[in-house]
Coordinates of C-alpha atoms in Angstrom, one line a residue:
X1 CA -72.5 36.6 152.1
X2 CA -70.7 40.0 152.1
X3 CA -72.5 41.0 155.5
X4 CA -71.2 37.6 157.0
X5 CA -67.8 38.0 155.8
X6 CA -67.9 41.8 157.6
X7 CA -69.4 40.0 160.6
X8 CA -66.3 37.7 161.1
X9 CA -64.0 40.5 160.2
X10 CA -65.3 42.5 162.9
X11 CA -65.5 39.7 165.3
X12 CA -61.8 39.2 164.8
X13 CA -61.0 42.6 165.1
X14 CA -62.5 42.7 168.3
X15 CA -60.9 39.9 169.6
X16 CA -57.3 41.3 168.7
X17 CA -58.3 44.6 170.6
X18 CA -59.6 42.5 173.5
X19 CA -56.2 40.6 173.7
X20 CA -54.2 43.7 173.5
X21 CA -56.4 45.0 176.4
X22 CA -55.9 42.0 178.6
X23 CA -52.2 41.6 177.7
X24 CA -53.0 38.3 176.1
X25 CA -51.7 36.6 173.0
X26 CA -54.2 35.0 170.5
X27 CA -52.5 31.6 171.2
X28 CA -53.7 32.2 174.8
X29 CA -50.6 32.6 176.7
X30 CA -49.9 35.8 178.6
X31 CA -47.5 38.4 176.8
X32 CA -44.6 39.6 178.8
X33 CA -44.5 43.4 179.0
X34 CA -41.1 45.3 178.9
X35 CA -41.2 45.4 182.7
X36 CA -41.4 41.6 183.0
X37 CA -38.8 41.0 180.3
X38 CA -36.4 43.2 182.1
X39 CA -37.1 41.2 185.3
X40 CA -36.1 38.0 183.8
X41 CA -33.1 39.5 182.6
X42 CA -32.2 40.9 185.7
X43 CA -32.8 37.9 187.5
X44 CA -30.7 35.8 184.9
X45 CA -27.9 38.1 185.2
X46 CA -27.9 37.6 189.2
X47 CA -28.2 33.9 188.8
X48 CA -25.5 33.9 186.2
X49 CA -23.2 35.5 188.5
X50 CA -24.0 33.2 191.4
X51 CA -23.2 30.3 189.1
X52 CA -26.7 28.7 189.1
X53 CA -26.7 28.4 185.3
X54 CA -29.8 26.1 184.7
X55 CA -32.0 28.7 186.8
X56 CA -30.3 31.7 184.9
X57 CA -31.2 29.9 181.5
X58 CA -34.5 29.3 182.3
X59 CA -35.0 33.3 183.1
X60 CA -33.5 34.1 179.7
X61 CA -35.8 31.5 178.1
X62 CA -38.7 33.7 179.2
X63 CA -36.9 36.8 178.3
X64 CA -36.7 35.7 174.7
X65 CA -40.2 34.4 174.5
X66 CA -41.5 37.6 175.9
X67 CA -39.4 39.8 173.6
X68 CA -38.3 37.9 170.5
X69 CA -37.1 41.1 168.8
X70 CA -34.6 42.0 171.6
X71 CA -31.1 41.3 170.6
X72 CA -29.8 41.3 174.1
X73 CA -31.8 38.6 175.3
X74 CA -30.4 36.4 172.7
X75 CA -26.8 37.5 173.4
X76 CA -27.4 37.2 177.2
X77 CA -28.9 33.6 176.8
X78 CA -25.9 32.8 174.5
X79 CA -23.4 33.8 177.4
X80 CA -25.3 31.4 179.6
X81 CA -25.0 28.3 177.1
X82 CA -21.1 29.1 176.9
X83 CA -20.7 29.1 180.7
X84 CA -22.3 25.8 180.6
X85 CA -20.1 24.4 177.7
X86 CA -23.0 24.2 175.0
X87 CA -21.3 26.4 172.4
X88 CA -23.4 24.6 169.6
X89 CA -26.5 25.9 171.3
X90 CA -24.8 29.5 171.9
X91 CA -24.2 29.9 168.0
X92 CA -27.9 30.3 166.9
X93 CA -28.5 32.9 169.7
X94 CA -25.3 34.9 168.7
X95 CA -26.3 34.7 165.1
X96 CA -29.9 35.9 165.8
X97 CA -28.5 38.9 167.8
X98 CA -26.3 39.8 165.0
X99 CA -29.1 39.6 162.7
X100 CA -31.6 42.1 164.8
X101 CA -28.1 44.4 165.3
X102 CA -25.6 43.9 162.6
X103 CA -23.2 46.4 164.3
X104 CA -23.3 44.1 167.6
X105 CA -19.5 43.8 167.7
X106 CA -19.4 41.9 170.9
X107 CA -21.6 39.4 169.6
X108 CA -19.5 39.1 166.4
X109 CA -16.5 38.5 168.5
X110 CA -18.0 35.7 170.3
X111 CA -19.1 34.1 167.3
X112 CA -15.8 34.5 165.6
X113 CA -14.2 32.9 168.6
X114 CA -16.6 29.9 168.5
X115 CA -16.1 29.3 164.8
X116 CA -12.2 29.5 165.3
X117 CA -12.4 26.9 168.2
X118 CA -14.6 24.6 165.9
X119 CA -11.9 25.1 163.1
X120 CA -14.4 27.1 160.9
X121 CA -11.8 29.4 159.7
X122 CA -13.4 30.9 156.9
X123 CA -16.5 31.8 159.0
X124 CA -14.1 33.1 161.9
X125 CA -12.2 35.4 159.4
X126 CA -15.5 37.0 158.2
X127 CA -16.5 37.9 161.8
X128 CA -13.3 39.4 162.8
X129 CA -13.1 41.3 159.5
X130 CA -16.3 42.8 160.0
X131 CA -15.4 43.7 163.6
X132 CA -12.0 45.4 162.0
X133 CA -14.3 47.2 159.5
X134 CA -16.3 49.0 162.3
X135 CA -13.4 49.1 164.9
X136 CA -9.9 49.3 163.1
X137 CA -8.2 49.5 166.5
X138 CA -10.0 46.5 168.0
X139 CA -7.0 44.4 169.4
X140 CA -8.9 41.1 170.2
X141 CA -10.1 41.1 166.5
X142 CA -6.8 41.8 164.9
X143 CA -5.1 38.8 167.1
X144 CA -7.8 36.4 166.4
X145 CA -7.8 37.0 162.7
X146 CA -4.0 36.2 162.8
X147 CA -4.7 33.2 164.6
X148 CA -7.4 32.0 162.4
X149 CA -4.7 32.6 159.3
X150 CA -2.3 30.7 161.4
X151 CA -4.5 27.5 161.9
X152 CA -4.9 27.4 158.1
X153 CA -1.2 27.1 157.5
X154 CA -0.7 24.8 160.1
X155 CA -3.3 22.6 159.2
X156 CA -1.8 22.3 155.6
X157 CA 1.6 21.8 157.2
X158 CA 0.0 19.2 159.4
X159 CA -1.7 17.3 156.4
X160 CA 1.6 17.6 154.1
X161 CA 3.8 15.9 157.0
X162 CA 1.1 13.2 157.5
X163 CA 0.9 12.4 153.9
X164 CA 4.6 11.9 153.7
X165 CA 4.3 9.3 156.6
X166 CA 6.3 11.8 159.1
X167 CA 3.7 11.0 162.1
X168 CA 5.9 12.6 164.6
X169 CA 6.3 16.0 162.5
X170 CA 2.7 15.9 162.0
X171 CA 1.8 15.8 165.6
X172 CA 4.0 18.6 166.4
X173 CA 1.9 20.7 163.9
X174 CA -1.4 19.3 165.0
X175 CA -0.6 20.2 168.7
X176 CA -0.9 23.9 167.9
X177 CA -3.9 23.4 165.9
X178 CA -5.7 21.7 168.5
X179 CA -4.5 24.3 170.9
X180 CA -6.3 27.0 169.0
X181 CA -9.1 24.9 167.6
X182 CA -10.0 22.5 170.4
X183 CA -13.6 21.9 169.2
X184 CA -12.3 20.8 165.8
X185 CA -12.9 16.7 165.4
X186 CA -11.2 16.2 162.2
X187 CA -7.8 17.6 163.7
X188 CA -8.2 15.5 166.9
X189 CA -9.0 12.1 164.6
X190 CA -6.2 13.1 162.5
X191 CA -3.6 13.4 165.3
X192 CA -5.2 10.2 166.8
X193 CA -4.1 8.3 163.6
X194 CA -0.6 10.0 164.0
X195 CA -0.5 8.5 167.7
X196 CA -1.6 5.1 166.4
X197 CA 1.3 4.9 163.8
X198 CA 3.8 6.0 166.6
X199 CA 2.3 3.4 168.8
X200 CA 1.1 5.7 171.2
X201 CA -2.4 4.1 171.7
X202 CA -3.5 5.9 174.9
X203 CA -2.9 9.4 173.4
X204 CA -5.0 8.0 170.4
X205 CA -7.7 7.1 172.7
X206 CA -7.5 10.6 174.5
X207 CA -7.9 12.4 171.3
X208 CA -10.7 10.2 170.0
X209 CA -13.0 10.6 173.0
X210 CA -13.9 14.1 172.5
X211 CA -14.8 13.5 169.1
X212 CA -17.8 11.4 170.2
X213 CA -19.4 14.8 171.3
X214 CA -17.8 17.1 169.1
X215 CA -19.6 15.1 166.0
X216 CA -23.2 14.2 166.0
X217 CA -23.9 10.7 165.6
X218 CA -20.0 9.8 166.0
X219 CA -20.6 5.9 165.7
X220 CA -17.1 5.3 163.9
X221 CA -15.4 6.9 166.9
X222 CA -17.1 4.8 169.4
X223 CA -16.4 1.6 167.6
X224 CA -12.8 2.5 167.0
X225 CA -12.5 3.5 170.7
X226 CA -14.1 0.0 171.5
X227 CA -11.6 -1.7 169.1
X228 CA -8.5 0.1 170.8
X229 CA -9.8 -0.7 174.2
X230 CA -10.3 -4.3 173.3
X231 CA -6.7 -4.7 171.9
X232 CA -5.5 -3.1 175.0
X233 CA -7.1 -5.7 177.0
X234 CA -9.8 -3.5 178.8
X235 CA -12.9 -5.2 177.9
X236 CA -15.1 -3.1 180.2
X237 CA -14.3 0.0 178.4
X238 CA -14.5 -1.7 175.2
X239 CA -18.2 -2.8 175.9
X240 CA -19.0 0.5 177.2
X241 CA -18.2 2.4 173.9
X242 CA -19.5 -0.1 171.6
X243 CA -22.8 0.1 173.5
X244 CA -22.7 3.9 172.9
X245 CA -22.3 3.1 169.2
X246 CA -25.6 0.5 169.3
X247 CA -27.6 3.2 171.3
X248 CA -27.2 5.5 168.2
X249 CA -27.9 2.9 165.7
X250 CA -28.8 -0.8 167.1
X251 CA -28.6 -2.3 163.5
X252 CA -25.4 -1.1 162.9
X253 CA -23.4 -4.2 161.4
X254 CA -20.1 -3.7 162.3
X255 CA -20.6 -2.4 166.0
X256 CA -23.1 -5.4 166.4
X257 CA -20.4 -7.9 165.3
X258 CA -17.8 -6.2 167.5
X259 CA -20.1 -6.3 170.1
X260 CA -21.0 -10.0 170.1
X261 CA -17.2 -10.6 170.0
X262 CA -16.4 -8.5 173.0
X263 CA -19.2 -9.7 175.2
X264 CA -18.3 -13.5 174.6
X265 CA -15.0 -12.7 175.6
X266 CA -15.9 -10.4 178.9
X267 CA -18.1 -13.3 179.9
X268 CA -15.4 -15.7 179.7
X269 CA -13.0 -13.7 181.8
X270 CA -15.8 -12.9 184.3
X271 CA -16.3 -16.4 184.7
X272 CA -12.5 -17.0 185.3
X273 CA -12.5 -14.2 187.7
X274 CA -15.4 -16.1 189.6
X275 CA -13.8 -19.2 189.8
X276 CA -10.8 -17.4 191.3
X277 CA -12.7 -16.0 194.1
X278 CA -14.3 -19.4 194.9
X279 CA -10.9 -21.0 194.7
X280 CA -11.9 -23.7 192.4
X281 CA -9.3 -26.4 192.2
X282 CA -9.2 -26.2 188.3
X283 CA -10.2 -23.9 185.6
X284 CA -10.9 -25.3 182.1
X285 CA -9.8 -22.8 179.7
X286 CA -12.6 -21.9 177.3
X287 CA -11.1 -18.7 175.9
X288 CA -10.8 -19.4 172.2
X289 CA -11.5 -15.8 171.3
X290 CA -8.5 -14.7 173.6
X291 CA -6.2 -16.3 170.9
X292 CA -6.4 -13.4 168.8
X293 CA -4.9 -10.8 171.1
X294 CA -1.6 -11.8 173.0
X295 CA -2.9 -9.7 176.1
X296 CA -5.6 -12.0 176.8
X297 CA -3.2 -15.0 176.3
X298 CA -1.1 -13.6 179.3
X299 CA -4.1 -12.9 181.3
X300 CA -5.7 -16.4 181.0
X301 CA -2.3 -18.0 182.0
X302 CA -1.9 -15.6 185.0
X303 CA -5.4 -16.5 186.2
X304 CA -5.0 -20.2 185.7
X305 CA -1.7 -20.1 187.4
X306 CA -3.1 -18.2 190.6
X307 CA -6.1 -20.5 190.9
X308 CA -3.7 -23.7 190.6
X309 CA -1.4 -22.2 193.2
X310 CA -4.2 -22.5 196.0
X311 CA -5.0 -26.0 195.0
X312 CA -3.3 -29.3 195.7
X313 CA -2.5 -30.0 191.9
X314 CA 1.3 -29.0 192.4
X315 CA 2.7 -30.2 189.2
X316 CA 0.0 -28.8 187.1
X317 CA 0.3 -25.2 189.0
X318 CA 4.2 -25.2 188.2
X319 CA 3.6 -26.1 184.5
X320 CA 0.9 -23.4 184.0
X321 CA 2.9 -20.8 186.0
X322 CA 6.0 -21.4 184.2
X323 CA 4.3 -21.0 181.0
X324 CA 2.7 -17.8 182.1
X325 CA 6.3 -16.7 183.2
X326 CA 7.5 -17.3 179.6
X327 CA 4.9 -15.3 178.3
X328 CA 5.4 -12.6 181.0
X329 CA 8.8 -12.7 182.6
X330 CA 8.3 -9.8 184.5
X331 CA 4.9 -10.5 185.9
X332 CA 5.4 -10.3 189.8
X333 CA 2.2 -11.8 190.6
X334 CA 3.0 -14.9 188.7
X335 CA 6.4 -15.0 190.3
X336 CA 4.7 -14.9 193.7
X337 CA 2.2 -17.7 192.8
X338 CA 5.0 -20.3 191.6
X339 CA 7.2 -19.5 194.7
X340 CA 4.4 -20.2 196.8
X341 CA 3.7 -23.6 194.9
X342 CA 7.6 -24.4 195.2
X343 CA 7.4 -23.8 199.1
X344 CA 4.5 -25.8 199.8
X345 CA 5.9 -28.7 197.8
X346 CA 9.2 -28.3 199.5
X347 CA 10.7 -28.1 196.2
X348 CA 12.1 -24.9 197.0
X349 CA 14.1 -26.4 199.7
X350 CA 15.7 -29.1 197.4
X351 CA 16.6 -26.9 194.4
X352 CA 18.9 -24.2 195.1
X353 CA 18.7 -23.2 191.6
X354 CA 15.0 -22.1 192.1
X355 CA 16.3 -19.8 194.9
X356 CA 18.7 -18.2 192.4
X357 CA 16.2 -17.7 189.9
X358 CA 13.7 -16.1 192.3
X359 CA 16.3 -13.6 193.3
X360 CA 17.5 -13.0 189.9
X361 CA 13.9 -12.2 189.0
X362 CA 13.0 -10.1 191.9
X363 CA 16.3 -8.1 191.3
X364 CA 15.3 -7.5 187.7
X365 CA 11.7 -6.3 189.2
X366 CA 13.3 -4.2 192.1
X367 CA 15.4 -2.4 189.6
X368 CA 12.4 -1.7 187.2
X369 CA 10.0 -0.5 189.9
X370 CA 12.5 1.6 191.9
X371 CA 10.8 5.0 192.5
X372 CA 13.8 6.9 191.2
X373 CA 13.1 5.6 187.7
X374 CA 9.8 7.6 187.4
X375 CA 9.4 11.3 187.1
X376 CA 5.6 12.2 188.2
X377 CA 4.7 12.0 191.9
X378 CA 1.6 9.5 190.8
X379 CA 3.9 7.2 189.0
X380 CA 6.4 7.4 192.2
X381 CA 3.7 6.5 194.7
X382 CA 2.6 3.5 192.5
X383 CA 6.1 2.4 191.9
X384 CA 7.0 2.8 195.8
X385 CA 3.9 0.3 196.4
X386 CA 5.3 -2.4 194.0
X387 CA 8.6 -2.0 195.0
X388 CA 7.7 -2.5 198.5
X389 CA 5.8 -5.6 197.8
X390 CA 8.7 -7.1 195.9
X391 CA 10.9 -6.5 198.6
X392 CA 8.6 -8.3 201.0
X393 CA 8.0 -11.1 198.9
X394 CA 12.0 -11.5 198.2
X395 CA 12.2 -11.7 202.2
X396 CA 9.9 -14.5 202.6
X397 CA 11.4 -16.3 199.7
X398 CA 15.0 -16.3 201.0
X399 CA 14.4 -16.5 204.7
X400 CA 14.0 -20.2 206.0
X401 CA 12.2 -19.2 209.1
X402 CA 9.7 -17.1 207.2
X403 CA 9.3 -20.3 204.9
X404 CA 8.4 -22.3 207.9
X405 CA 5.9 -19.9 208.7
X406 CA 4.2 -20.0 205.6
X407 CA 4.3 -23.8 205.6
X408 CA 2.5 -23.8 208.9
X409 CA -0.4 -21.5 207.4
X410 CA 0.9 -18.1 209.1
X411 CA 1.4 -14.9 207.2
X412 CA 4.9 -14.0 208.1
X413 CA 4.6 -10.2 207.4
X414 CA 1.5 -10.0 209.6
X415 CA 2.9 -7.3 212.3
X416 CA 0.8 -9.1 214.9
X417 CA 2.6 -12.8 214.4
X418 CA 6.1 -10.8 214.6
X419 CA 5.3 -9.4 218.2
X420 CA 7.3 -11.2 220.8
X421 CA 9.2 -13.3 218.1
X422 CA 12.6 -11.7 218.7
X423 CA 12.8 -11.2 215.0
X424 CA 14.5 -7.9 214.7
X425 CA 14.0 -7.4 210.7
X426 CA 11.6 -4.4 210.0
X427 CA 9.5 -5.7 207.1
X428 CA 8.5 -3.4 204.2
X429 CA 4.8 -3.4 205.2
X430 CA 5.8 -1.7 208.2
X431 CA 8.5 0.4 207.1
X432 CA 8.6 2.6 203.8
X433 CA 12.1 3.4 202.9
X434 CA 11.1 6.2 200.6
X435 CA 9.3 8.2 203.2
X436 CA 12.4 9.8 204.9
X437 CA 14.2 12.5 203.1
X438 CA 17.5 12.1 205.2
X439 CA 19.0 9.4 203.1
X440 CA 18.8 7.7 199.8
X441 CA 17.8 3.8 200.1
X442 CA 17.9 0.9 197.7
X443 CA 17.2 -2.7 198.5
X444 CA 20.6 -5.0 198.3
X445 CA 19.8 -8.2 196.5
X446 CA 23.3 -9.4 196.3

């Protein structure tokens, strides 16, 4: 027995020596020598400088595998993760580099910065203080330590004002917290709650969206986002987010219940849209669920009005369009649809009150959508489009000649129909009053 034991020991010893001689690991893989590791590091550096992050990462993986005791390989791989925005993966590599070389101040600064961005102020302060203990004059460590301490004060102030139901004040504190700790989901969630209390739903959504990535398995955020989009009338976004919740947990009761509710309404709205595209004569409203949210009631009436305005059911069209206007008095599409019904029924000619009503409505819309009322260039451009459409519709509805063209099935705003007609008016679809910088133009609806 002893002889056999010595024999086995001798075989293992010989095998180990053979592996060293052949540059092999006992697991059968090639062992990377210093030269090969250095080659991977150099290739990783070049690819990183060229912006080829995925390729650089593969070389740093090889370098770490080839020399797991080299602190620089972990640090350099962490820099690639950070460049890719994968800060959660960078943290373990930075920690390993610090473990292998405790006085590696650059890695400590990097890790402290990540902790601060995550809102982990205690861990951040430890790293910055450790750097300052070795290098008291390090300006970055000083300023970041002060910022970590400031974040703690700001957070306390934000919670204090929130608990006092001063949501505007809480947002002012949280703005600064999020600026310093953008990867802290708890602060974004708190600011989102403040925005909801202030009635700023889109801002609440903008804060909630990042938290779905900042927290692992954040089903609550997906469900809340879906609910908010549903309330706003965006059933497609609502479906998209509740599906993300179900991907994480298909048996989640709350998400499943909400999904069925939104899916049913989505199918009904899509069916209504399809009926409009097919120009059906009637829409039989089956949207029982839409009664829960006002925006869906408005949308359903608007769709039915539009569909009926293309049919021969004039009385029904006028009735539904009028109901739609009661719900949404400034809806230009409904105004246009009802006006078309009046024209086709020759009711517009008979009742001058309708003309005054249309002019009054369009005056309000023109004032509402005049580009001077908006600040950003994007909003101004959108307002210009709507303003021009409003002006065009008003011209059609108040010009007998153009009404006759509508009755004859022509498009009075089609430039080809105007050639040779002798009509001198430049219509809004041909002329943009806001494109010239030489004068300030407003339509006169008097």
